[in-house]
mmCIF file of C-alpha atoms in Angstrom:
data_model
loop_
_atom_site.group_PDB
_atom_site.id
_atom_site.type_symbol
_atom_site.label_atom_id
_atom_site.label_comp_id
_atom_site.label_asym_id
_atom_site.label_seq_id
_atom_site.Cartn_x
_atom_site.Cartn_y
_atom_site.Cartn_z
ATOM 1 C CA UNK A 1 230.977 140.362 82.923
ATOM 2 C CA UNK A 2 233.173 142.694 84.818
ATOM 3 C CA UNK A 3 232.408 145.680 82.513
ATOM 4 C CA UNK A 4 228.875 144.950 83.417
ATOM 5 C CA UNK A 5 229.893 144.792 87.409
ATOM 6 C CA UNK A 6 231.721 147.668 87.128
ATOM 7 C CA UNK A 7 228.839 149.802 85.405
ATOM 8 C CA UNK A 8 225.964 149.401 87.797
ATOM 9 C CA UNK A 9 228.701 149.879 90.970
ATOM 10 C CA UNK A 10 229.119 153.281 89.061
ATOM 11 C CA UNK A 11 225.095 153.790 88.102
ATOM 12 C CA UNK A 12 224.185 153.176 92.212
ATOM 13 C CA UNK A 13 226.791 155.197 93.384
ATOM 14 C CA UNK A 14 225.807 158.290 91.129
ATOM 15 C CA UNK A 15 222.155 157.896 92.172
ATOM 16 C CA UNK A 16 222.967 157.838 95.686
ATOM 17 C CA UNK A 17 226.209 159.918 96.124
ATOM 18 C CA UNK A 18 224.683 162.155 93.876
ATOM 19 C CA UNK A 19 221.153 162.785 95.765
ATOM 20 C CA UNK A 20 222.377 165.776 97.659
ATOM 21 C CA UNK A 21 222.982 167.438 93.902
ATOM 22 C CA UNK A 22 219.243 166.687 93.133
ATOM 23 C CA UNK A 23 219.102 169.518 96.075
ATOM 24 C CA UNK A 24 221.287 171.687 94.998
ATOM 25 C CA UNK A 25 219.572 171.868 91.234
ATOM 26 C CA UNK A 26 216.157 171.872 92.966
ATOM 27 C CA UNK A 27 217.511 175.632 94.881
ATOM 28 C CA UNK A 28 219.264 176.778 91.835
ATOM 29 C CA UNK A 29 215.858 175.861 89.761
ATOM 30 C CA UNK A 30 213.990 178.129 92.098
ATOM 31 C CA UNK A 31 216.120 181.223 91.026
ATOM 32 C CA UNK A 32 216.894 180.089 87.493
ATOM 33 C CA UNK A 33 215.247 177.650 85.003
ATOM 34 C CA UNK A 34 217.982 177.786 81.833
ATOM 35 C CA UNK A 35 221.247 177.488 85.022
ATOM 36 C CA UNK A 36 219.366 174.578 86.516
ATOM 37 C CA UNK A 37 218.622 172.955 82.902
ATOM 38 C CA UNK A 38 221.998 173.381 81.774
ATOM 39 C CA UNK A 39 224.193 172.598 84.876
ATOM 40 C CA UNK A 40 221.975 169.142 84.808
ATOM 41 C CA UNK A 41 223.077 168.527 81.412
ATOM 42 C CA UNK A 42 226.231 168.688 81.707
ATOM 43 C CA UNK A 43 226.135 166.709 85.249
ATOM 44 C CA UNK A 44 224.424 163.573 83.144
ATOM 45 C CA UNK A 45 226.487 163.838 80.259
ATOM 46 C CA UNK A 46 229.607 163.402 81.987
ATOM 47 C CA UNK A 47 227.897 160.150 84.332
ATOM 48 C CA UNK A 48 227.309 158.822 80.081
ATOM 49 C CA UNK A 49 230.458 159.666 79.318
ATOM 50 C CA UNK A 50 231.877 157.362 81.773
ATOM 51 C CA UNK A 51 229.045 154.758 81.803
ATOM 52 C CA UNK A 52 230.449 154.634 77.702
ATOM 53 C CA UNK A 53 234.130 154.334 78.907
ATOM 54 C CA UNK A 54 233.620 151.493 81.235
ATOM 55 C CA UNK A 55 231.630 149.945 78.416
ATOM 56 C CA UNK A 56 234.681 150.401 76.022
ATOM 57 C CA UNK A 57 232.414 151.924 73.344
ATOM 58 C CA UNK A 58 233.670 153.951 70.644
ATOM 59 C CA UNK A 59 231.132 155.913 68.705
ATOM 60 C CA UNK A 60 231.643 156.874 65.052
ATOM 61 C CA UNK A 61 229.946 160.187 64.367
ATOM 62 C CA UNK A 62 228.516 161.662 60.828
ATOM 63 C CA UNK A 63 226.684 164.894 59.981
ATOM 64 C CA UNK A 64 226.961 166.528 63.269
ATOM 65 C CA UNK A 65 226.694 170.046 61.528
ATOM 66 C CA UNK A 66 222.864 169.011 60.438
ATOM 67 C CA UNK A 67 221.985 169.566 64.036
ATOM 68 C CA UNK A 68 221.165 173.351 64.819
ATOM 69 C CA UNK A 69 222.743 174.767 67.465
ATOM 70 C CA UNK A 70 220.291 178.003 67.400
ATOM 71 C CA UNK A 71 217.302 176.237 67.753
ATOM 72 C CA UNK A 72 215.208 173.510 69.805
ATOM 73 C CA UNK A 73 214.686 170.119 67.534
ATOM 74 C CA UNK A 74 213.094 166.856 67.272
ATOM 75 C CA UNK A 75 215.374 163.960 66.964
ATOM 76 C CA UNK A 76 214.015 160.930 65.792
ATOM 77 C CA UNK A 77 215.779 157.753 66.238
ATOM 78 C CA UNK A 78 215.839 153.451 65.608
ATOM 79 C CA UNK A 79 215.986 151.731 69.396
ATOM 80 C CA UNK A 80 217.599 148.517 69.516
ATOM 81 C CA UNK A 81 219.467 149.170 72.881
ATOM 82 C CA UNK A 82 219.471 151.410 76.305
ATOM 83 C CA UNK A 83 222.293 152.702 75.213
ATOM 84 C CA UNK A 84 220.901 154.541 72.320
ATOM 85 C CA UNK A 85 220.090 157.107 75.111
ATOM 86 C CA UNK A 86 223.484 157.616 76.181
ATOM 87 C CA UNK A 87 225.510 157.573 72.986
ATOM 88 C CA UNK A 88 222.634 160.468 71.604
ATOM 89 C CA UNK A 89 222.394 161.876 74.915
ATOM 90 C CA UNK A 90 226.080 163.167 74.628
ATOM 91 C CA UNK A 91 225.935 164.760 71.880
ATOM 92 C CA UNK A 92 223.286 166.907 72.782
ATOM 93 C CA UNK A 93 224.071 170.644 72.184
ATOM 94 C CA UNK A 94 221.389 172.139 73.851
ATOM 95 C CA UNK A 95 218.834 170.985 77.059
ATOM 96 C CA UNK A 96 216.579 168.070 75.541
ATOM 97 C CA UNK A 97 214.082 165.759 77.162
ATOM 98 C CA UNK A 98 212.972 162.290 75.823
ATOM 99 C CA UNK A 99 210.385 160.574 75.633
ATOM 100 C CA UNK A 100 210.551 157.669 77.988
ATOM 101 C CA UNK A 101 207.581 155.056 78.820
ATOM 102 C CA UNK A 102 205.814 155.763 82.651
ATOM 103 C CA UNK A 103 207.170 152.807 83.980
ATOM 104 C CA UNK A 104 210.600 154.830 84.087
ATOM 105 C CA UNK A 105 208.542 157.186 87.081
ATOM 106 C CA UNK A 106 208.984 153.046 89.150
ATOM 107 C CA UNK A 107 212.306 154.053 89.889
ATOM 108 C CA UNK A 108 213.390 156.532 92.601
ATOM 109 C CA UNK A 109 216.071 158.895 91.848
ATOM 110 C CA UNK A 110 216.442 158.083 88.089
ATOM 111 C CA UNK A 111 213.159 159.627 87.667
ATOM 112 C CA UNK A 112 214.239 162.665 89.322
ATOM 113 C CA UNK A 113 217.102 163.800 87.261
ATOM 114 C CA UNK A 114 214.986 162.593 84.181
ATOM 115 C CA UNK A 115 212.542 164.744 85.473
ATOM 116 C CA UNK A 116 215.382 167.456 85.859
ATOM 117 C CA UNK A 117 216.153 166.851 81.992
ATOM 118 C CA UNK A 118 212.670 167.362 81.113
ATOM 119 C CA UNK A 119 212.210 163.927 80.088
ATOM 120 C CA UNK A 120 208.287 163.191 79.603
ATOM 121 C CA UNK A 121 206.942 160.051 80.304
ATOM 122 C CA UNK A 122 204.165 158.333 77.930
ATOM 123 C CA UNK A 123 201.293 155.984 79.080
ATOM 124 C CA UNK A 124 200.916 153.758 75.421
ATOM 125 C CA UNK A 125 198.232 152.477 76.745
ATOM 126 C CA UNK A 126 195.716 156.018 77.107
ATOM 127 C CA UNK A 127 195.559 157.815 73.631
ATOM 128 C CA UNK A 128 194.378 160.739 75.555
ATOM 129 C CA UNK A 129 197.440 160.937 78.184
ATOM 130 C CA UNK A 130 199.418 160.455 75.199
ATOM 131 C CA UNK A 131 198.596 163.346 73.399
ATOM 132 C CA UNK A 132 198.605 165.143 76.745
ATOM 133 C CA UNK A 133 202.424 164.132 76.563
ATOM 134 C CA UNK A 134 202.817 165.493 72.740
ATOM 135 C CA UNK A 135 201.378 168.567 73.759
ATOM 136 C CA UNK A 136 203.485 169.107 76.594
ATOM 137 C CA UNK A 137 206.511 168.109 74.179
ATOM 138 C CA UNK A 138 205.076 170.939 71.971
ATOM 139 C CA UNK A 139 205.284 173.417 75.012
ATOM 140 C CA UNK A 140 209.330 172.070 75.666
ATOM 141 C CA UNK A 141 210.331 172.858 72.012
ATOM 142 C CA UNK A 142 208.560 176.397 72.415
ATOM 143 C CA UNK A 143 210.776 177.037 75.619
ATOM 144 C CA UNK A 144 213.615 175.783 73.598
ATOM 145 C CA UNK A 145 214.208 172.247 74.855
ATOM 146 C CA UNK A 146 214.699 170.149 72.360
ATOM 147 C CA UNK A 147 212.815 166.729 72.221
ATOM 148 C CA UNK A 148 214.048 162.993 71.475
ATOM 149 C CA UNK A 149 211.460 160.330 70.401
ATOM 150 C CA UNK A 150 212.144 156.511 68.978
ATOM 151 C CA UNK A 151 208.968 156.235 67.072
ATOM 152 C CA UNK A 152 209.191 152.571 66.980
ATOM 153 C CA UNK A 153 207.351 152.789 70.592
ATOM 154 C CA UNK A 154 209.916 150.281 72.096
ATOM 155 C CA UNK A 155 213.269 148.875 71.877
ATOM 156 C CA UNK A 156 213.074 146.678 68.326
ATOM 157 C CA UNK A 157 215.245 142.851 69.480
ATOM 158 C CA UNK A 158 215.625 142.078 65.739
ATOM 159 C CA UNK A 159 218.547 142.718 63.983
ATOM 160 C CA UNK A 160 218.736 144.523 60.767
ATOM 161 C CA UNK A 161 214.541 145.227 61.229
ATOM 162 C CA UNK A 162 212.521 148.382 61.732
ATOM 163 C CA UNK A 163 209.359 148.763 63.741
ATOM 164 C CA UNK A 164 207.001 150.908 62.337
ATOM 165 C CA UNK A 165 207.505 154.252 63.100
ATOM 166 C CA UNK A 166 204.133 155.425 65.341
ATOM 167 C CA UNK A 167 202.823 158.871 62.814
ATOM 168 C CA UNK A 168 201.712 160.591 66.426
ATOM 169 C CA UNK A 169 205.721 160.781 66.926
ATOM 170 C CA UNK A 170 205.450 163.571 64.229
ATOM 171 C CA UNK A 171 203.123 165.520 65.833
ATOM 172 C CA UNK A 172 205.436 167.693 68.110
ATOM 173 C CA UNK A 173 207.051 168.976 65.331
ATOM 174 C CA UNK A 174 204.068 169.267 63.118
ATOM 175 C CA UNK A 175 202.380 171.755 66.057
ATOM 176 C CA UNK A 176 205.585 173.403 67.273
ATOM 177 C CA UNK A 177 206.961 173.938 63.505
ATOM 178 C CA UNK A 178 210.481 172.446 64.568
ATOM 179 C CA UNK A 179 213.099 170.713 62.483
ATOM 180 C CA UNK A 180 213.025 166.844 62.668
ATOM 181 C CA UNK A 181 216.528 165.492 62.862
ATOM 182 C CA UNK A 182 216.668 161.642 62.060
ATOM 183 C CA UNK A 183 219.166 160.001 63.985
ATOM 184 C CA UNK A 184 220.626 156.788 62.506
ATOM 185 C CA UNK A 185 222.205 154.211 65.150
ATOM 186 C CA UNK A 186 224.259 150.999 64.148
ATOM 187 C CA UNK A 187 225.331 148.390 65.981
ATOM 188 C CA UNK A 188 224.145 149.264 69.461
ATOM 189 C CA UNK A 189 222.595 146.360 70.150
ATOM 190 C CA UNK A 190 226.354 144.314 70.570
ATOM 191 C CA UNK A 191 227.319 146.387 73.967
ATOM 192 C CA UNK A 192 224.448 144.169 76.124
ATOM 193 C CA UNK A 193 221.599 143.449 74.261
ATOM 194 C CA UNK A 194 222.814 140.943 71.850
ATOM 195 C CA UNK A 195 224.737 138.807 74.792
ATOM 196 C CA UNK A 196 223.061 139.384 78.357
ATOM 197 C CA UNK A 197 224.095 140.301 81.060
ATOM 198 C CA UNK A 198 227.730 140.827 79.639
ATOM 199 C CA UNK A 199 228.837 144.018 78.681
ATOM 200 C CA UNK A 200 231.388 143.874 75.727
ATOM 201 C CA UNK A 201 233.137 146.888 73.730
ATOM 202 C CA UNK A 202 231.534 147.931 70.544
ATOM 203 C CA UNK A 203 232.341 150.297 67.702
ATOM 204 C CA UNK A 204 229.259 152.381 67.414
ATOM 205 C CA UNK A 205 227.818 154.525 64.228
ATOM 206 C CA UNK A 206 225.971 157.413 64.762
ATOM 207 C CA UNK A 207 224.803 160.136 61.750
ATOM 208 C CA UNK A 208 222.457 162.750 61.764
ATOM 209 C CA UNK A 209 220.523 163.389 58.552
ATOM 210 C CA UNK A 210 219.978 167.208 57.291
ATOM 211 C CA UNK A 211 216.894 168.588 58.830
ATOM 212 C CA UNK A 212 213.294 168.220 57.742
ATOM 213 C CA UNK A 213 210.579 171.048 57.937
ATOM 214 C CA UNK A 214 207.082 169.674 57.992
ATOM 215 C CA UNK A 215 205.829 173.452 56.803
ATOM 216 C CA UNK A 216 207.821 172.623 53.628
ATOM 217 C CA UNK A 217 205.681 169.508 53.018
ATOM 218 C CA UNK A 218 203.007 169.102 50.428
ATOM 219 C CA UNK A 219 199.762 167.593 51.989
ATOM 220 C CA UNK A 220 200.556 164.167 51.006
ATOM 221 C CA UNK A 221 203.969 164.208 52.560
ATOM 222 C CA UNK A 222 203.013 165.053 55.700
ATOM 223 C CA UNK A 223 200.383 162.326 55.932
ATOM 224 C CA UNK A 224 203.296 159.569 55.374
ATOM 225 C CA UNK A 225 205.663 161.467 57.376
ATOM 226 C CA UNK A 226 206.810 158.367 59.376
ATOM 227 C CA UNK A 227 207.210 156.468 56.303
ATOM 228 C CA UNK A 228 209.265 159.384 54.896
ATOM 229 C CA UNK A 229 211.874 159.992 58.051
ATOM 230 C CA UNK A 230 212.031 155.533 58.441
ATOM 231 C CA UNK A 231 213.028 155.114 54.970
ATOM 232 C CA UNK A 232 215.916 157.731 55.575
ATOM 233 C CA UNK A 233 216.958 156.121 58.705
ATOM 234 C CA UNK A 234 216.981 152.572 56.716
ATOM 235 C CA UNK A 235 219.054 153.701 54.202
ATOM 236 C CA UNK A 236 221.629 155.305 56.438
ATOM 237 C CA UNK A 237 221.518 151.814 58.725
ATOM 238 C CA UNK A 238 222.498 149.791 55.601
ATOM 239 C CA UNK A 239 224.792 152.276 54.052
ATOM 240 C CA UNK A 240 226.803 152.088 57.532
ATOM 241 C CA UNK A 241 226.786 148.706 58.329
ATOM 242 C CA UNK A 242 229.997 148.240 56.795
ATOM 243 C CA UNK A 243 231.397 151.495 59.147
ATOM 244 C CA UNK A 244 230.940 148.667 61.900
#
């Protein structure tokens, strides 16, 4: 319980000690897009870095050289846990936004630096906002921010089970001609999920699969396309279970 204490003292106190930096990136934003985008990355990774330490969570890495480094990408991930966000968020070589449900914009200050990380926020309940929201995702990836989608629409609570992965996922990098990079995550799930509210140190598997070119599809491959990039994220889960 104390790691759990210990991690929203830390959360609070970044959102409010750190409001007069939401300033400072707002200025530097005015004069310079890419400074403001980066300096806010690295700002956010390092508040991860330490929400992860407090957590005691060690994170196994694999296929880190599939990501590009050149280029703006679409990770696609399983969700079982909030801290998916953090552990991928990390490892981020470049500016990337996710895609995070409206209700995020409830919360005051969180939504600003998620704003300031081009995060884009999707209303699953209004097909037409929501392709408002791909299309804007489209836009990022042209500008060279990468994006970050779970297609499973929301955080799966069974063990060892995939949610369907949503097809309209795909469509950012089927309209900005991108590289999807699947993004496997196991055991997430045991740092809160699995034993609310406690907190409890986990050894965490994370591997990137090569990188997958819709262009390079036939027709009927890009019609299962979900199918296709789930199926590769399954079979990386249950080859790394035993990594755990």
């Amino acid at each position: 319980m104390i790691r759990f204490i210990f991690l929203v003292i830390f959360v609070l106190l970044f959102l409010i000690l750190g409001s007069p930096l939401l300033v400072t990136e707002y200025i530097i934003g005015k004069f310079s897009a890419d400074v403001k985008s980066r300096r806010s990355l690295a700002i956010v990774k390092w508040a991860f870095r330490v929400c992860l330490f407090i957590a005691g969570t060690k994170v196994t890495v694999i296929g880190e050289e599939n990501v590009p480094k050149d280029e703006a990408v679409l990770y696609v991930g399983n969700h079982r846990s909030y801290f998916d966000i953090l552990i991928t968020y990390v490892r981020v070589p470049r500016p990337t936004g996710y895609i995070a449900k409206k209700e995020m914009l409830r919360h005051p200050l969180l939504r600003d630096w998620m704003r300031y990380l081009h995060c884009l926020f999707l209303d699953r309940s209004d097909i037409k906002q929501g392709m408002k929201t791909i299309l804007e995702g489209v836009e990022k990836i042209k500008s060279g921010i990468s994006i970050c989608i779970f297609p499973e629409g929301t955080r799966n609570k069974v063990n060892d089970t995939f949610l369907p992965f949503h097809e309209g996922s795909f469509k950012i990098a089927e309209k900005s001609g991108c590289a999807i990079i699947p993004m496997t995550l196991n055991n997430t799930a045991a740092i809160w999920e699995d034993h609310l509210p406690k907190v409890k140190k986990a050894h965490i598997v994370l591997e990137y699969g090569k990188p997958i070119y819709i262009s390079e599809m036939s027709r009927e491959e890009k019609k299962n396309i979900g199918a296709k990039v789930q199926n590769i994220i399954k079979e990386t889960y249950f080859k790394n279970k035993e990594l755990v």
